[in-house]
XYZ file of C-alpha atoms in Angstrom:
90
model
C 11.204 12.212 -20.907
C 9.171 9.029 -20.827
C 9.317 8.779 -17.023
C 8.008 12.338 -16.718
C 5.009 11.518 -18.740
C 4.235 8.435 -16.772
C 4.725 10.201 -13.424
C 2.522 13.281 -14.649
C -0.244 10.789 -15.718
C -0.065 8.793 -12.572
C -0.179 11.855 -9.998
C -3.975 12.616 -10.309
C -4.770 8.860 -10.468
C -2.594 8.107 -7.544
C -4.349 10.765 -5.461
C -7.839 9.361 -6.185
C -6.632 5.832 -5.734
C -5.122 6.659 -2.463
C -8.418 8.072 -1.123
C -10.192 4.972 -2.310
C -7.540 2.764 -0.806
C -8.033 4.329 2.618
C -11.744 3.734 2.431
C -11.523 0.184 1.274
C -8.743 -0.584 3.963
C -10.994 0.868 6.742
C -14.060 -1.286 5.542
C -11.869 -4.363 5.516
C -10.374 -3.759 8.818
C -13.670 -3.190 10.475
C -14.982 -6.575 9.097
C -11.822 -8.536 10.007
C -11.895 -6.899 13.480
C -15.522 -7.858 13.916
C -14.827 -11.514 12.956
C -11.591 -11.989 14.801
C -12.316 -10.102 18.022
C -16.179 -10.729 18.146
C -16.515 -7.067 19.092
C -18.180 -4.445 16.830
C -15.624 -1.774 17.247
C -11.997 -1.782 17.364
C -10.302 -0.057 20.413
C -8.767 3.373 20.155
C -5.537 4.026 21.796
C -7.076 5.942 24.478
C -9.951 3.557 25.309
C -9.517 3.113 29.075
C -11.562 -0.137 29.162
C -9.154 -1.923 26.650
C -5.827 -3.486 27.472
C -2.450 -2.815 25.862
C -2.526 -6.091 23.949
C -5.959 -5.484 22.406
C -5.125 -1.971 21.453
C -1.721 -2.810 20.022
C -3.026 -5.864 18.160
C -5.822 -3.735 16.549
C -3.357 -1.079 15.509
C -0.861 -3.765 14.005
C -3.812 -5.347 12.146
C -5.114 -2.034 10.879
C -1.570 -1.034 9.671
C -1.075 -4.282 7.890
C -4.349 -4.176 6.077
C -3.861 -0.573 5.100
C -0.294 -1.237 3.760
C -1.405 -4.283 1.644
C -4.496 -2.486 0.221
C -2.451 0.646 -0.546
C 0.316 -1.438 -2.239
C -2.259 -3.283 -4.332
C -4.001 -0.102 -5.305
C -0.833 1.667 -6.151
C 0.490 -1.239 -8.213
C -2.785 -1.530 -10.050
C -2.726 2.165 -10.822
C 0.762 2.151 -12.120
C -0.186 -0.826 -14.476
C -3.134 1.109 -15.612
C -1.130 4.187 -16.343
C 1.405 2.052 -18.322
C -1.463 0.519 -20.422
C -2.867 3.971 -21.160
C 0.423 5.920 -21.652
C 2.867 3.175 -22.475
C 5.088 4.507 -19.690
C 5.635 3.376 -16.321
C 5.284 6.030 -13.552
C 8.452 6.851 -11.572
């Protein structure tokens, strides 16, 4: 029963945190790309003027940043739910 309480309490928190994580990860990626590539905008996969290496490097960096931010936000949310409910979300 305790797992169900934690999971139910975490569900709305997780949705909101997921949205926030996406926004934060996007902002971090744009700043990191600007500093590392010296370019204002990261290339899209269909950008004809950019090479394979640059496109794939941008995608890998974006994925790594998103995953790390999402994991940190999910973990923080789970810890917060445990503090509020006394139960860890499953």
